C-alpha positions as a LaTeX table, in Angstrom:
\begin{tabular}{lrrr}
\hline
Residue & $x$ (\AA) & $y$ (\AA) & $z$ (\AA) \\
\hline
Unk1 & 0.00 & 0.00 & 0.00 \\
Unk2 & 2.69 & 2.41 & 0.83 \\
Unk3 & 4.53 & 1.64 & $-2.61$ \\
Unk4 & 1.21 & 2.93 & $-4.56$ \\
Unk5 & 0.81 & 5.82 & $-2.28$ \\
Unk6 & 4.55 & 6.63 & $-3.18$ \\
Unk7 & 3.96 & 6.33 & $-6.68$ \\
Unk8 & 0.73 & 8.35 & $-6.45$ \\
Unk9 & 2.48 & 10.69 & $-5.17$ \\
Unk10 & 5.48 & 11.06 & $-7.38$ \\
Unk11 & 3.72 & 10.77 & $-11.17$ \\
Unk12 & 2.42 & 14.26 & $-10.33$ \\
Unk13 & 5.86 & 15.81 & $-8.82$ \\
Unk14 & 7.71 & 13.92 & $-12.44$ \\
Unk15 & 4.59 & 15.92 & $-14.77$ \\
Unk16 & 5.59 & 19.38 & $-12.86$ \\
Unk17 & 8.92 & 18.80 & $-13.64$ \\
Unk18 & 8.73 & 18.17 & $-17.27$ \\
Unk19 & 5.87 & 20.74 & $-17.61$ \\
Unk20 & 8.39 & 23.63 & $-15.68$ \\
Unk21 & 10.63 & 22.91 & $-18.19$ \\
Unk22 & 8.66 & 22.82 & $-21.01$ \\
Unk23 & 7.52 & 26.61 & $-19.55$ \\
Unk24 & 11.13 & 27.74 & $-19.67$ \\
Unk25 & 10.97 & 27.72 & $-23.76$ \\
Unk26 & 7.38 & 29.26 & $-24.09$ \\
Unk27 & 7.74 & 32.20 & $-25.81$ \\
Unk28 & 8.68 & 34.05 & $-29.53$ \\
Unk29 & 12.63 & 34.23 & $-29.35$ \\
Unk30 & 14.56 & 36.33 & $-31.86$ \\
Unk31 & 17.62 & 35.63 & $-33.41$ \\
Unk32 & 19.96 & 37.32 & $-35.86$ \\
Unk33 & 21.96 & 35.32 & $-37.99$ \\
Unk34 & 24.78 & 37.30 & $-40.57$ \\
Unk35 & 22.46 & 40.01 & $-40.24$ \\
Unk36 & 18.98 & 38.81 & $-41.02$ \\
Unk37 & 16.65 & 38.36 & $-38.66$ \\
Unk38 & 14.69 & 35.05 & $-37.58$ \\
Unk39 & 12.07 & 34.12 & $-35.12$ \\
Unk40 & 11.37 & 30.73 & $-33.13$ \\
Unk41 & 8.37 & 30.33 & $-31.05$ \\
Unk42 & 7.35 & 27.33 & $-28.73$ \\
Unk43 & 3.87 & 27.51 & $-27.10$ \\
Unk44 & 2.38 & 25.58 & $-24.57$ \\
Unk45 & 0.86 & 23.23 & $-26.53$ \\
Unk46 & 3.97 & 21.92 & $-27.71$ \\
Unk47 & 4.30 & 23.27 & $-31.39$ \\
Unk48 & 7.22 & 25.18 & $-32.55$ \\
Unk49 & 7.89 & 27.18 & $-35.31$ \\
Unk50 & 11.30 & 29.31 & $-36.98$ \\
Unk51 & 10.22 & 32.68 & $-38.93$ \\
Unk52 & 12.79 & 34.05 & $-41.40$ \\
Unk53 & 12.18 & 36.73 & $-44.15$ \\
Unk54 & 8.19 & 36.47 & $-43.58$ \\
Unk55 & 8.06 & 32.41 & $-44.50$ \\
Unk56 & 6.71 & 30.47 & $-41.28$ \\
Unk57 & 8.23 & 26.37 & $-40.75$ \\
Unk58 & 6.63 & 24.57 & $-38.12$ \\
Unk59 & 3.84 & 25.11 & $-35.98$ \\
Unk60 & 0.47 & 23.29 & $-35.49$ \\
Unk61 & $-0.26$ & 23.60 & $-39.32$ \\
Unk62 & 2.41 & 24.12 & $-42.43$ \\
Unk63 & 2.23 & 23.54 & $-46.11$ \\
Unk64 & 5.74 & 22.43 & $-47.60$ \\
Unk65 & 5.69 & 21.70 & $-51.06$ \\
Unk66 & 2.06 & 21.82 & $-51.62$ \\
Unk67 & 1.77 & 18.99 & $-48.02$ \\
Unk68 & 0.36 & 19.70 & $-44.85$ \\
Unk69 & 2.65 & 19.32 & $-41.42$ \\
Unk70 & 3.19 & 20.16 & $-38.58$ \\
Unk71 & 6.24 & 21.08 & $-35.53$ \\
Unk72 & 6.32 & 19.93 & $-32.18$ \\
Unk73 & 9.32 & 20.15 & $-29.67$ \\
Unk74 & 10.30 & 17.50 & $-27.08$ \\
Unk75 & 12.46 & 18.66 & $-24.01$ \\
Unk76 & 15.16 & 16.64 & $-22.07$ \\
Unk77 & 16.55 & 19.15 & $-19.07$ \\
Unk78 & 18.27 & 16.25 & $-17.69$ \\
Unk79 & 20.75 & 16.83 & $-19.55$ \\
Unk80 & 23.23 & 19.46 & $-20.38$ \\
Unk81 & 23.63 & 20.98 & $-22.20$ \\
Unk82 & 19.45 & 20.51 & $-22.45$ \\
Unk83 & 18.46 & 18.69 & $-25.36$ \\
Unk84 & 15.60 & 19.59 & $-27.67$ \\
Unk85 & 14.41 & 17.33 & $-30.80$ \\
Unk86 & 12.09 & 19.37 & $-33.10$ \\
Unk87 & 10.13 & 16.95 & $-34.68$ \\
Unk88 & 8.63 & 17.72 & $-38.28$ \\
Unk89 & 5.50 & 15.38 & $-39.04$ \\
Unk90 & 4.18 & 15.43 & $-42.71$ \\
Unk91 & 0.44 & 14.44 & $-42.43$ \\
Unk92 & 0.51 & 12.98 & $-45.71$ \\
Unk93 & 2.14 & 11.03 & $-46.60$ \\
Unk94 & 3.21 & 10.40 & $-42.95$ \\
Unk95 & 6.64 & 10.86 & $-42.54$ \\
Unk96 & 8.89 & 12.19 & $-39.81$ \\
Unk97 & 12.05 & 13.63 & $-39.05$ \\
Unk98 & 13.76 & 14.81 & $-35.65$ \\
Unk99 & 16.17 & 17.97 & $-35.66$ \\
Unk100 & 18.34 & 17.14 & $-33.22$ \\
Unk101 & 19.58 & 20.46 & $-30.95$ \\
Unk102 & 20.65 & 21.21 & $-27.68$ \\
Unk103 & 19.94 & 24.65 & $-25.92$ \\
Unk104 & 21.99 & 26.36 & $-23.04$ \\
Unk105 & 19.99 & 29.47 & $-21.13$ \\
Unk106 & 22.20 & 31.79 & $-20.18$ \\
Unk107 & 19.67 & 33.79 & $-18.74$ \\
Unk108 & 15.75 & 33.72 & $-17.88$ \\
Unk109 & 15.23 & 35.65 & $-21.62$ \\
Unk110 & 18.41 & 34.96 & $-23.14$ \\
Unk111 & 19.12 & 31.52 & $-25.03$ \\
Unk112 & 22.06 & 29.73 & $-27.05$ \\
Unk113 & 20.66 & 27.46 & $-29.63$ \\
Unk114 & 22.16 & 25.00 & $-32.00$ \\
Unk115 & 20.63 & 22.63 & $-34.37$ \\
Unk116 & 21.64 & 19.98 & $-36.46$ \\
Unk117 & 20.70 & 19.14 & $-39.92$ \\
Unk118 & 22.29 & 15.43 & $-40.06$ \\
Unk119 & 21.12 & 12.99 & $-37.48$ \\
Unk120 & 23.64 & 13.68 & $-34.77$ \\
Unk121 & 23.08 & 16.25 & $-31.97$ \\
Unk122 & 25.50 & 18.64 & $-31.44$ \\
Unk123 & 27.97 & 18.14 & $-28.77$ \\
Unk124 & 29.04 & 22.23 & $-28.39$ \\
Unk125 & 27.77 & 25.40 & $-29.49$ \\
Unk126 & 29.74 & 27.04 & $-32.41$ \\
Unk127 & 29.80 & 30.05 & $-34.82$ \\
Unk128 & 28.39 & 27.15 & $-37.09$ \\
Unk129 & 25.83 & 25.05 & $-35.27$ \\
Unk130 & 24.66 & 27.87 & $-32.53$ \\
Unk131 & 22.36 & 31.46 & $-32.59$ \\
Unk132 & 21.98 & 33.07 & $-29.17$ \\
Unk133 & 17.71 & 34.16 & $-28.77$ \\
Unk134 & 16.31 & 36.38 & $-27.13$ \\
Unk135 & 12.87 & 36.23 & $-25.50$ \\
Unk136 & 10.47 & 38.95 & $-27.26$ \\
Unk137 & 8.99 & 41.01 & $-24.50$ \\
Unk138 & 5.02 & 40.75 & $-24.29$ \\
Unk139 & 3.60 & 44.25 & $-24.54$ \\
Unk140 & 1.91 & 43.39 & $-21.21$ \\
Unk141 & 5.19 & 42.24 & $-19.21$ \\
\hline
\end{tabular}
């Protein structure tokens, strides 16, 4: 009895966990790569998106080449630095991919952020891999 009261009470305290730090991404971040500026976004639904030069990838809904998709983000703070996969789903046909990226806050609003195109996650953030973000104030806060 006292093992299922344990684990009763420890499922909740492992959601918190993973939901505080999901909340620690939430947010449109801005980024400036050689000079042109980009936008990522996660909400709390679990989508993500990038922005660059007006054109939107990711995000609950996307059309790619005439097919529907969609972006969410899956977070692993247990790690460091933390690791984030951004995973692309094309609805049709269904097909997948993970990005594989790693992210190192350096403060509350400030980010470093590097992604990988191939299917190994970087190791270290470099001039090549890496962007630092920004969090993009709320008019409200």
């Amino acid at each position: 009895m006292k093992r299922i009261l344990t684990l009763l009470l420890i499922i909740p305290l492992l959601s918190m966990t993973i939901e505080n730090d999901k909340a620690k991404f939430i947010g449109k971040w801005i980024g400036e790569d050689e000079k042109e500026i980009g936008y990522s976004n996660f909400d709390s639904e679990g989508y993500a998106y990038f922005e660059v030069q007006g054109q939107i990838m990711g995000g609950k809904e996307f059309v790619r080449k005439g097919k529907k998709g969609n972006m969410t983000y899956e977070i692993n703070s247990k790690t460091n630095p933390i690791q984030v996969n951004l995973v692309v789903t094309m609805l049709e046909p269904k097909e997948q991919k993970k990005l594989l990226c790693i992210a190192n806050f350096i403060d509350h609003d400030t980010m470093e952020f590097a992604i990988s195109f191939d299917e190994n996650r970087p190791t270290e953030f470099d001039s090549e891999n890496s962007l630092i973000f920004k969090r993009e104030k709320q008019k409200n806060e």
